[in-house]
Coordinates of C-alpha atoms and ligand atoms in Angstrom, one line a residue:
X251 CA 35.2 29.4 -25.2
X252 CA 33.8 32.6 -26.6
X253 CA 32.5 35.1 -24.2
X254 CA 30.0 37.7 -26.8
X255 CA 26.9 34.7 -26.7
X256 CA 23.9 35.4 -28.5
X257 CA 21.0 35.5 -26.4
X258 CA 16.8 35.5 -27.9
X259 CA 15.8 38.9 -28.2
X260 CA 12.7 38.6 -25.8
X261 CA 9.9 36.7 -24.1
X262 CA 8.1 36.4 -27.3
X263 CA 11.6 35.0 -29.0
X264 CA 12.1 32.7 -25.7
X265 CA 8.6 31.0 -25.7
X266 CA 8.4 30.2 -29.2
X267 CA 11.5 28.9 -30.0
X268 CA 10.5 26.2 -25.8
X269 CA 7.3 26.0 -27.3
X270 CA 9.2 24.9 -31.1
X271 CA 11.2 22.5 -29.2
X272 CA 8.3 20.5 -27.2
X273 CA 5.3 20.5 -29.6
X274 CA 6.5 17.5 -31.6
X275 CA 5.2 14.6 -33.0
X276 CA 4.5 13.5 -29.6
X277 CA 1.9 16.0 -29.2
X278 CA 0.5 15.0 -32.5
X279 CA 0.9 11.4 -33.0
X280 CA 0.5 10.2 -29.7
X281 CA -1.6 12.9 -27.3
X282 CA -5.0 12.2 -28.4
X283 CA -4.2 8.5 -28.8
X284 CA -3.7 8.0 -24.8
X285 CA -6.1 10.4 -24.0
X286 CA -8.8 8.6 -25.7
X287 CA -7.9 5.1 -24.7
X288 CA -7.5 6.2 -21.0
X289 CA -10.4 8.0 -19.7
X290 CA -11.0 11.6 -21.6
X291 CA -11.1 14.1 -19.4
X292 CA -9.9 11.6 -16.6
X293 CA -6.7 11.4 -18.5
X294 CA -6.0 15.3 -19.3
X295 CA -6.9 16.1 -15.8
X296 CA -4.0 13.7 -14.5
X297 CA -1.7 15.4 -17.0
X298 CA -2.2 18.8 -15.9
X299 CA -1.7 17.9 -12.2
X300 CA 1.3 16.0 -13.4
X301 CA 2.3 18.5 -15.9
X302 CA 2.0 21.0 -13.3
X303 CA 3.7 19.5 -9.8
X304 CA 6.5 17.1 -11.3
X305 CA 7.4 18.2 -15.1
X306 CA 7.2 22.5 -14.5
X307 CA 9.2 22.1 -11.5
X308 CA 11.9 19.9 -13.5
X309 CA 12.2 22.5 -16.7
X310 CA 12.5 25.0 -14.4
X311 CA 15.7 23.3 -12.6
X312 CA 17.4 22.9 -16.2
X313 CA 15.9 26.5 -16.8
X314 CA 18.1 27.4 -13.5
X315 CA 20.9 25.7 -14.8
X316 CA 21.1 27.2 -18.1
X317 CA 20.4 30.8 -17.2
X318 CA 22.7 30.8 -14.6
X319 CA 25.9 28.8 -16.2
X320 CA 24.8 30.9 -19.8
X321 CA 26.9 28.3 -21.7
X322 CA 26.5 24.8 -23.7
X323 CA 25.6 21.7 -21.8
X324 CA 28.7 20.7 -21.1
X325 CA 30.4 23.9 -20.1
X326 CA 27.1 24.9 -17.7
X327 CA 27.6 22.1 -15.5
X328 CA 31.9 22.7 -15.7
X329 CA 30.9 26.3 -14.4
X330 CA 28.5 26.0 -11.7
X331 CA 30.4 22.6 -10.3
X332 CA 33.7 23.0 -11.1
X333 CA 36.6 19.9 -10.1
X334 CA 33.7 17.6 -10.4
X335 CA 32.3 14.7 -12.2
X336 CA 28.9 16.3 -13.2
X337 CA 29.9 17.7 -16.6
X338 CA 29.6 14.1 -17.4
X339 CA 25.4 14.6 -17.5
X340 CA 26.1 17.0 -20.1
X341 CA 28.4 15.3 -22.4
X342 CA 25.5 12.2 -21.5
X343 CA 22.5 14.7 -23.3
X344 CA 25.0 15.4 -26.3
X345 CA 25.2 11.6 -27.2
X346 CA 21.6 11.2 -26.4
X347 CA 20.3 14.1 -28.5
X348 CA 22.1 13.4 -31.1
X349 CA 20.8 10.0 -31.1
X350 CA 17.6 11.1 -31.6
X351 CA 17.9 13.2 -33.9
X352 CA 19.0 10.5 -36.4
X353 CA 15.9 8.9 -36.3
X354 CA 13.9 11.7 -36.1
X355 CA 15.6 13.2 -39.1
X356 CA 14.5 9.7 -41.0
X357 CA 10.8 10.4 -39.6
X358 CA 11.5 14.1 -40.5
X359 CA 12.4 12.8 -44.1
X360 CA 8.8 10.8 -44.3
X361 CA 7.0 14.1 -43.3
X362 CA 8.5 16.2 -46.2
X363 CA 7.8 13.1 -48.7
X364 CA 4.2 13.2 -47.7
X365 CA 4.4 16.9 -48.1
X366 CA 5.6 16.9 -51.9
X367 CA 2.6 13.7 -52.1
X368 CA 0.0 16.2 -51.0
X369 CA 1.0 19.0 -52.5
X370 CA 1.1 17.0 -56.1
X371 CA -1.8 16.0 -55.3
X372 CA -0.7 12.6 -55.4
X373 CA -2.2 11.0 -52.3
X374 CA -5.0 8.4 -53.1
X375 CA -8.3 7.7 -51.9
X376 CA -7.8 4.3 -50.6
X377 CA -6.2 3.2 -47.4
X378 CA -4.7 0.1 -48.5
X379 CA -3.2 1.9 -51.6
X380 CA -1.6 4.9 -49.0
X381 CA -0.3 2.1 -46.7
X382 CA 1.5 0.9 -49.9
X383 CA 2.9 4.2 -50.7
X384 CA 4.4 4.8 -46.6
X385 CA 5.5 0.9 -46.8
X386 CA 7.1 1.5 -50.3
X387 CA 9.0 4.7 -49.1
X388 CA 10.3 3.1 -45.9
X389 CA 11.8 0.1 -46.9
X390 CA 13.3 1.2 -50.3
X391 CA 17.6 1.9 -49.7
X392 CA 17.7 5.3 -51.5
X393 CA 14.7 7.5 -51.6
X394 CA 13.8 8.1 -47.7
X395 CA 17.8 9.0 -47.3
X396 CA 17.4 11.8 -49.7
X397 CA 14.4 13.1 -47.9
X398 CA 16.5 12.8 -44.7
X399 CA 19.3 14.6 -45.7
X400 CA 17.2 17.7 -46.8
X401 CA 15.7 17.7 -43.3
X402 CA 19.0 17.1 -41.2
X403 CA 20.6 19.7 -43.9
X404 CA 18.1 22.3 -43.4
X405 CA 18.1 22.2 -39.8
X406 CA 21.4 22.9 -39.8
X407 CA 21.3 25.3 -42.1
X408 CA 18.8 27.0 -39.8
X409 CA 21.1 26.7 -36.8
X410 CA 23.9 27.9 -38.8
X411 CA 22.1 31.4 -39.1
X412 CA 22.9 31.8 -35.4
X413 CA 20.4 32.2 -32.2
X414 CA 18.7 35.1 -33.4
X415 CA 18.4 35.5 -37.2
X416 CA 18.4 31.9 -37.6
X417 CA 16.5 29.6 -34.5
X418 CA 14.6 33.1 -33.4
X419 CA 13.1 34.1 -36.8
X420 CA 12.4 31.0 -38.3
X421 CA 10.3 30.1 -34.8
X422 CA 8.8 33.2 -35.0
X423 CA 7.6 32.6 -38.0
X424 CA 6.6 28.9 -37.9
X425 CA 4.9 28.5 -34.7
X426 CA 2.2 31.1 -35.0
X427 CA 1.6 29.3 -38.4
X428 CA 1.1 25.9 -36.9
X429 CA -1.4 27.0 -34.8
X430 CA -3.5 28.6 -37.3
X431 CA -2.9 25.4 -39.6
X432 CA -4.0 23.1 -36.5
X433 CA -6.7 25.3 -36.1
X434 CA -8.5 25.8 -38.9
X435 CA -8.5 22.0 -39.7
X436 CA -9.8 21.4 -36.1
X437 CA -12.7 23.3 -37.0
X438 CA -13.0 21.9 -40.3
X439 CA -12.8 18.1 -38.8
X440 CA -14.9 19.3 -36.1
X441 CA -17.6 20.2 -39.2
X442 CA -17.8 17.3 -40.1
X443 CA -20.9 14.5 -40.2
X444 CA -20.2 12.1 -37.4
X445 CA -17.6 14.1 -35.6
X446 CA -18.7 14.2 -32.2
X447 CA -18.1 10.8 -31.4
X448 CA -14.5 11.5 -31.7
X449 CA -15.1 14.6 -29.3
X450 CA -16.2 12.2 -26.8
X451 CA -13.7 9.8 -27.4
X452 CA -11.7 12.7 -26.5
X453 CA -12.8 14.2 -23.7
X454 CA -15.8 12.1 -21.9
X455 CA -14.6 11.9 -18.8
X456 CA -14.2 8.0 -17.6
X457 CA -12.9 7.4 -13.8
X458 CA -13.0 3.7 -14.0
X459 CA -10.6 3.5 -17.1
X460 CA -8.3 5.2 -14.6
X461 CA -5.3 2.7 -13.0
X462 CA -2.2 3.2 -11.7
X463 CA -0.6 2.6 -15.4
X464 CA -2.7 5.6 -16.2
X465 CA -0.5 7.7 -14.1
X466 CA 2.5 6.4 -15.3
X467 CA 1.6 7.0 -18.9
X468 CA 0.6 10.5 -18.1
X469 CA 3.8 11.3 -16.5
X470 CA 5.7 9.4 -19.5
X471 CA 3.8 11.7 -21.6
X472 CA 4.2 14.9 -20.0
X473 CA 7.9 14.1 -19.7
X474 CA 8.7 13.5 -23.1
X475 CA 5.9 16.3 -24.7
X476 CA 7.9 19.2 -22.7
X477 CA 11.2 18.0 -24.1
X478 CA 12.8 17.4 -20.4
X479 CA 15.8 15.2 -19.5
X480 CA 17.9 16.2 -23.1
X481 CA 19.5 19.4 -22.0
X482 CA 17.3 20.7 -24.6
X483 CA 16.2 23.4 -21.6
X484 CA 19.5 24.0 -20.4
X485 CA 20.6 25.0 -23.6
X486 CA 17.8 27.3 -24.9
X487 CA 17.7 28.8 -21.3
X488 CA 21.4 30.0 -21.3
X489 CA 20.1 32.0 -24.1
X490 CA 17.8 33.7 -22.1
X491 CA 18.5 37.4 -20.4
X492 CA 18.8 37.9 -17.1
X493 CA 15.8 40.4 -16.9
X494 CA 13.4 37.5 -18.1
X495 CA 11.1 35.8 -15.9
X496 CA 11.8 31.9 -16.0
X497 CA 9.4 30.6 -14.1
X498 CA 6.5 32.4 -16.1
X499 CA 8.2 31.5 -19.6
X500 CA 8.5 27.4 -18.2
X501 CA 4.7 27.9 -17.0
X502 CA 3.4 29.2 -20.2
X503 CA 5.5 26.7 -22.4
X504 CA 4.0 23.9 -20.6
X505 CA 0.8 25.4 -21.0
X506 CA 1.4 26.1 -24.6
X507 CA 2.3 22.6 -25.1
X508 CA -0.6 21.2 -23.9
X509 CA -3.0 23.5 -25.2
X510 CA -1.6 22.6 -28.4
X511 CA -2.0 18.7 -28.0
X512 CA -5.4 19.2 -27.4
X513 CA -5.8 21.2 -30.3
X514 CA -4.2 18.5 -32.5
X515 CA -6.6 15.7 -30.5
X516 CA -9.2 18.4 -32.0
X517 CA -8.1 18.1 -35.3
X518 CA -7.4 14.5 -35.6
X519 CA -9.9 12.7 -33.6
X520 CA -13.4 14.1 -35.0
X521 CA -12.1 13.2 -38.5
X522 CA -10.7 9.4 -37.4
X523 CA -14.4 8.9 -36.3
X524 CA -16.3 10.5 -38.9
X525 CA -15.0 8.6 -41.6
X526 CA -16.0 5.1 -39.0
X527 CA -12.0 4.7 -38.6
X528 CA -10.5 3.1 -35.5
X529 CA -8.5 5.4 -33.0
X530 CA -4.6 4.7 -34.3
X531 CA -1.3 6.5 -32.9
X532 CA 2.4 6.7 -34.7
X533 CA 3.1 6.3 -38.2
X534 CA 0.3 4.7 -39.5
X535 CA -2.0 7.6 -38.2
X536 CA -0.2 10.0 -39.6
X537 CA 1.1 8.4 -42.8
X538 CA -1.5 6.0 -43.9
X539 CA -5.1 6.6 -41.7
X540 CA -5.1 10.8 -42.3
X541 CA -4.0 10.7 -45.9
X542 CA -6.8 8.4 -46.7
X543 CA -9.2 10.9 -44.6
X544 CA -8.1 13.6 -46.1
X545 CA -9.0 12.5 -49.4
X546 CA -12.6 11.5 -48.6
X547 CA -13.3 15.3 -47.2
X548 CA -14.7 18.1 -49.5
X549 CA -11.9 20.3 -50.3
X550 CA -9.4 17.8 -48.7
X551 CA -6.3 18.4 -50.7
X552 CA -6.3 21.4 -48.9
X553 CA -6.6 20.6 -45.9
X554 CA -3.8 17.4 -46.6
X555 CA -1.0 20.3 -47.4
X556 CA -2.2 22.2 -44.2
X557 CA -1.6 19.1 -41.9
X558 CA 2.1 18.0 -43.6
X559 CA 2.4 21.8 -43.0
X560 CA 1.7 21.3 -39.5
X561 CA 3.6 18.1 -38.8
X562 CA 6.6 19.5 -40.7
X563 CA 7.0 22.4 -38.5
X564 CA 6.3 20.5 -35.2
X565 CA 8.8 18.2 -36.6
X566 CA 11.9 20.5 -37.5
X567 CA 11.7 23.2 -34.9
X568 CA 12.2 20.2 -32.4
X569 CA 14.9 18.7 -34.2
X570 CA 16.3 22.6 -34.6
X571 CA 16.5 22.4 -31.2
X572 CA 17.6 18.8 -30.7
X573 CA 20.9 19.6 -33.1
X574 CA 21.3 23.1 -31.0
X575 CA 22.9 21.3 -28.3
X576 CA 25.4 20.0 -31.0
X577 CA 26.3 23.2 -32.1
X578 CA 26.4 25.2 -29.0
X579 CA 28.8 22.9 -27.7
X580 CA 31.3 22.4 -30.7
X581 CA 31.2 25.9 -31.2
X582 CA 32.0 27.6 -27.9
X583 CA 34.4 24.5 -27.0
X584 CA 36.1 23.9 -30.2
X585 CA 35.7 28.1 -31.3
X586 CA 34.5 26.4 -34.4
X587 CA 32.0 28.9 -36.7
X588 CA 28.2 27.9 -35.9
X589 CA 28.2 27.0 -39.8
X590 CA 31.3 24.3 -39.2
X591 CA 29.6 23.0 -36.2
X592 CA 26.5 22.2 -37.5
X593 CA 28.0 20.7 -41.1
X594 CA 30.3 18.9 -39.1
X595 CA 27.8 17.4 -36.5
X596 CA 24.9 16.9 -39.0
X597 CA 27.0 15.0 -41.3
X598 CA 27.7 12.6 -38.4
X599 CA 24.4 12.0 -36.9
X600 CA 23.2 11.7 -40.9
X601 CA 25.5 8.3 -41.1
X602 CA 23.1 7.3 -38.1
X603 CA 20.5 8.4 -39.7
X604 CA 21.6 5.7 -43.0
X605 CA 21.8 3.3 -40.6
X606 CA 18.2 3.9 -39.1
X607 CA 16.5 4.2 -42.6
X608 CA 18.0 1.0 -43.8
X609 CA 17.3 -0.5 -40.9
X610 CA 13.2 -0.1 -42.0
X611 CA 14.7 -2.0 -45.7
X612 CA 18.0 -3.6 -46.8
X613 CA 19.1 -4.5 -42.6
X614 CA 15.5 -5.1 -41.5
X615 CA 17.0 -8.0 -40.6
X616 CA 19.9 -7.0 -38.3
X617 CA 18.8 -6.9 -35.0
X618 CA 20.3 -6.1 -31.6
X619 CA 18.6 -7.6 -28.8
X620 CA 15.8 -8.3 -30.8
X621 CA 15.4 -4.3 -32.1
X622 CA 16.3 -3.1 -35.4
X623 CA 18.3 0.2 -35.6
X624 CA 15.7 2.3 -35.7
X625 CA 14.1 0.9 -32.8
X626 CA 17.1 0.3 -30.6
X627 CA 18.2 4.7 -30.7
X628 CA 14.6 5.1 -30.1
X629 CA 14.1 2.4 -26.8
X630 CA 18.0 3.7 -25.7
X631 CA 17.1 7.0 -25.7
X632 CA 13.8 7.1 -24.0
X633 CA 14.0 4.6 -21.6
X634 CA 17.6 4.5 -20.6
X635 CA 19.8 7.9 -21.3
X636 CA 17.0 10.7 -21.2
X637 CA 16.1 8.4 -17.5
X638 CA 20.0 9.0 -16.5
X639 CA 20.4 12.7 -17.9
X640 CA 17.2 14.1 -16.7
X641 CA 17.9 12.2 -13.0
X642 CA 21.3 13.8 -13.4
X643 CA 19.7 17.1 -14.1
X644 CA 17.1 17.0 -11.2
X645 CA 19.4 15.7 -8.8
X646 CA 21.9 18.7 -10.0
X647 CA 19.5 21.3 -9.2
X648 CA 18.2 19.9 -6.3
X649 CA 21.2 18.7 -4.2
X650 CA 24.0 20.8 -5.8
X651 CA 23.1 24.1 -6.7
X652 CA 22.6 26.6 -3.4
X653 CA 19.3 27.3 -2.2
X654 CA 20.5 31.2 -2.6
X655 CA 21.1 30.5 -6.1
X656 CA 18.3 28.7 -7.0
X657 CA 16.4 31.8 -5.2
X658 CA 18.3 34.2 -6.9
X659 CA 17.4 32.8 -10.2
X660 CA 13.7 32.4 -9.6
X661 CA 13.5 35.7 -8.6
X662 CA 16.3 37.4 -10.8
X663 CA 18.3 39.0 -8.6
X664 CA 15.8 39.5 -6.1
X665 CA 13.5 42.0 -8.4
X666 CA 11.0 39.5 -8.1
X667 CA 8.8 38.5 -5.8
X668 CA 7.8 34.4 -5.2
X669 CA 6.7 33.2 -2.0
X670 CA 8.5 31.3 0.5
X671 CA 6.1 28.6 0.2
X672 CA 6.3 27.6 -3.6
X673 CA 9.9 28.4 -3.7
X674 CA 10.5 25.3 -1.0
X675 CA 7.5 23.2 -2.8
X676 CA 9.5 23.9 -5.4
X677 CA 12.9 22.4 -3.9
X678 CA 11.2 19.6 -2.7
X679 CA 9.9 18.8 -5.8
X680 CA 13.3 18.8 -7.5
X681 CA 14.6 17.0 -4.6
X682 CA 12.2 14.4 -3.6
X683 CA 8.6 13.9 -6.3
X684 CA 10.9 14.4 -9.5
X685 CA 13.4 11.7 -8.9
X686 CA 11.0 9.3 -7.8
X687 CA 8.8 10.0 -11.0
X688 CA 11.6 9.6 -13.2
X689 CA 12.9 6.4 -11.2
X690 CA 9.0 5.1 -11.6
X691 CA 8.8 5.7 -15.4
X692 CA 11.7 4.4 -16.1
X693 CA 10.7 1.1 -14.0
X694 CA 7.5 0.7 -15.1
X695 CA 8.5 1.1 -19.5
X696 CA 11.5 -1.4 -18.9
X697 CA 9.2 -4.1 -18.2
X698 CA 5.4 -2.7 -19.7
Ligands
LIG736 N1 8.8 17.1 -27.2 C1 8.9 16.5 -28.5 C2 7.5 16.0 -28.9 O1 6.5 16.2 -28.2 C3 9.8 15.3 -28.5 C4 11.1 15.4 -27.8 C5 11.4 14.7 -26.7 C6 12.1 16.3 -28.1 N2 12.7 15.2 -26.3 C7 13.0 16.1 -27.1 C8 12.2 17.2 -29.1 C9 14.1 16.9 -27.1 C10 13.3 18.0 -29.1 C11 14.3 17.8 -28.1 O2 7.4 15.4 -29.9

C-alpha cells in the first residue's frame, strides 16, 4: 500500500468535488417531482429536519472514518478495526458502487446523446416525435453502448489524472458552471407566461398531503441525494487534511445539495406548467417532456444545450466519484498506476454496463425475478446493498470507533471547539436515529 496519498488542496477543492458527488440526477429528476406531489413547502421542511438530524450526522461518521483511516474503503476499515470482520462493509460498497455505475454510465450515455441532439439542433418540436427519438436510442443494440463507453472512458480518464489535477480541477471547474447553467434557465423558466403555477406546485405549503409515507420518502430522498451508504464519503474524506473542518464541509455539502435541488425544481417546474404539461420524474422528464419544452420557448435551443450541460455534469462528477472508490482501492492495494486501475475497473463495470443497455433492447425480455438488468442493479443497489453498507457504516462509527476518536476527529485534534451537547446528540444519532432510519426505509421500499 502506498504511503505519499494525494490529498484535495483545500476546502474549496473538498466541497466541490462532495458537492460533485451528491448533486445527481436525483436532485434533478426526481427532487421537485416528490416535492410537488407531497405537500410544497410541507415536504422541503421535512427534508431539511431530516437532512439535518439523521443524513449530516451519518456523512459525518463516514467523514470520521475516512479522515481518520486516510486510505481506500477497504484498507480504512482494516486500519481502524484491525483482526476483524468489518473490512467486509468495505469490500460490500466496492461491489455496490460499481454496480451502479454500470447503469448510470448507460444513463450517462443517454445524457451525452441528447447533448449532441441539442447541440445539432436536432431536437423536435413535438413530444410524441422526442419520445420516439429516447425510445429509438434505448432499445437499439449498438448506438447507446458507444455513448456509454465515452462516458465510462472519460470518467476514468478523469480519475486517471489523479486526486488533484484530475477529480480536483475538473470539479472546480464544472460545478461553479452548473450552477450558473441551472440558474440562468431557472430565471428564464421562471419568465415565462404561466409559470407560477409550477412555483406553487413547488412550494405551497400543504399539511394534509403530509403522511407517514411522506417521511419515509423524504428520508429515502435525503439519503440517496447526499450520496450516503456507498463509501463514496469515506473515500473523498481520506483525502481530506487534517487541518480541515469536517463537520462544516458535511454541513455545507448538505446544504449545497439541497439548495441546488431546489434550484433545479426552479428550473424545471415553472416551464412543465407553462407549457399545460403534467408534473413527470425520471427519464421521460428529462429525455422526452423538457426536449419538447425547450423547443416551444423563444431562444430555446439555447437554453436545450444549457440543460444537457447541466445534467451532464451532475451526471459524471457523480459517477467520477462512484468509480473513485474503484481506483483508490486497486491502486493502493494492488500498487497498480491510477491509469491501470481505472482502465482495468472501467472496462469491467462497461461489460455490466452491455448487459444493462441491452437489457432496454435485444434481452428486454430476460428477466430475473420479474426485473430486467437494468432494473435489477438499480432495485439491488438501492434497496438491499447501500441498506447493508450504510448500516455497516453507522453501526461502525457509532459502536466501534472510540468516543475519544470520534471527538478527536470532530474537533481535529482538539483545535476546535464543539460542545458537549451536539457532540453526544451526535453519537446518539449514529448510534440510535440512523439505524432505525435506515432499517425503516429499507422496510418500507421492499414492500411500497
Ligand atoms: N447523489 C446522487 C444523486 O443525487 C446519486 C447517488 C447515490 C450517488 N449514491 C451515490 C452518486 C454514490 C455517486 C455516488 O443523483
Amino acid at each position: 500500500m502506498t504511503n505519499n496519498r494525494e490529498s484535495f488542496g483545500g476546502r474549496f477543492a473538498v466541497l466541490v468535488a462532495l458537492v460533485g458527488s451528491a448533486v445527481g440526477l436525483g436532485n434533478l429528476w426526481r427532487f421537485p417531482y416528490l416535492v410537488g406531489r407531497n405537500g410544497g413547502a410541507a415536504f422541503i421542511l421535512i427534508y431539511i429536519v431530516i437532512a439535518l438530524l439523521i443524513c449530516l450526522p451519518m456523512m459525518l461518521s463516514e467523514g470520521i472514518i475516512g479522515r481518520r483511516a486516510g486510505a481506500n474503503v477497504f484498507r480504512s476499515f482494516k486500519k481502524l478495526a484491525p483482526g476483524s470482520g468489518w473490512w467486509l462493509i468495505g469490500i460490500g460498497t466496492i461491489i455496490t458502487t460499481s454496480l451502479i455505475i454500470s447503469f448510470y454510465s448507460v444513463v450517462g450515455g443517454w445524457i451525452i446523446y441528447f447533448l449532441v441532439k441539442s447541440a445539432t439542433l436536432q431536437l423536435s418540436g413535438d413530444a410524441t416525435a422526442n419520445g420516439g427519438i429516447f425510445t429509438s436510442l434505448i432499445s437499439s443494440p449498438i448506438e447507446p453502448l458507444v455513448y456509454t463507453a465515452i462516458f465510462l472512458f472519460a470518467t476514468g480518464g478523469i480519475i486517471s489524472m489523479g486526486v488533484k489535477s484530475g477529480i480536483e480541477k475538473v470539479s472546480k471547474i464544472l460545478m461553479p458552471l452548473l450552477f450558473v447553467c441551472t440558474v440562468i434557465i431557472a430565471v428564464e423558466s421562471l419568465m415565462l407566461p404561466g409559470s407560477s403555477k409550477g412555483v406553487e406546485f413547488l412550494f405551497k405549503p400543504d399539511f394534509s398531503k403530509v403522511t407517514a409515507e411522506t417521511v419515509f420518502q423524504a428520508l429515502g430522498q435525503a439519503f440517496f441525494s447526499m450520496s450516503l451508504g456507498c463509501g463514496i464519503i469515506i473515500t473523498y474524506s481520506s483525502y481530506i487534511k487534517k487541518n480541515e473542518h469536517i463537520v462544516t464541509t458535511s454541513f455545507i455539502t448538505s446544504c449545497m445539495d439541497t439548495l441546488f435541488a431546489l434550484i433545479a425544481g426552479l428550473a424545471i417546474m415553472p416551464a412543465v406548467f407553462a407549457f399545460g404539461q403534467e408534473p413527470a420524474q425520471g427519464p421521460g422528464l428529462l429525455f422526452v417532456i423538457l426536449p419538447d419544452i425547450f423547443t416551444k420557448i423563444p431562444g430555446g435551443e439555447v437554453i436545450a444545450i444549457l440543460f444537457f450541460i447541466v445534467v451532464f455534469v451532475a451526471a459524471v462528477t457523480s459517477s467520477i466519484s462512484l468509480l473513485e472508490i474503484d481506483v483508490a482501492f486497486l491502486s493502493e492495494e494492488f500498487g497498480w498506476s491510477r491509469a491501470k486501475s481505472a482502465t482495468i475497473s472501467s472496462s469491467i463495470i462497461f461489460i455490466f454496463s452491455v448487459l444493462c443497455s441491452l437489457s432496454m433492447g435485444p434481452l428486454k425480455d430476460f428477466t430475473i425475478a420479474g426485473k430486467t438488468i437494468f432494473d435489477l442493479f438499480d432495485y439491488v443497489t438501492a434497496n438491499i446493498l447501500m441498506t447493508v453498507c450504510s448500516l455497516g457504516c453507522v453501526l461502525f462509527a457509532g459502536w466501534k470507533l472510540k468516543r475519544e476518536d470520534i471527538i478527536d476527529e470532530l474537533t481535529n485534534a482538539g483545535k476546535l471547539k464543539i460542545s458537549p451537547a451536539t457532540v453526544s446528540f451526535f453519537i446518539f444519532s449514529i448510534r440510535y436515529i440512523a439505524p432505525a432510519a435506515i432499517i425503516i426505509i429499507a422496510i418500507f421500499s421492499l414492500f411500497a
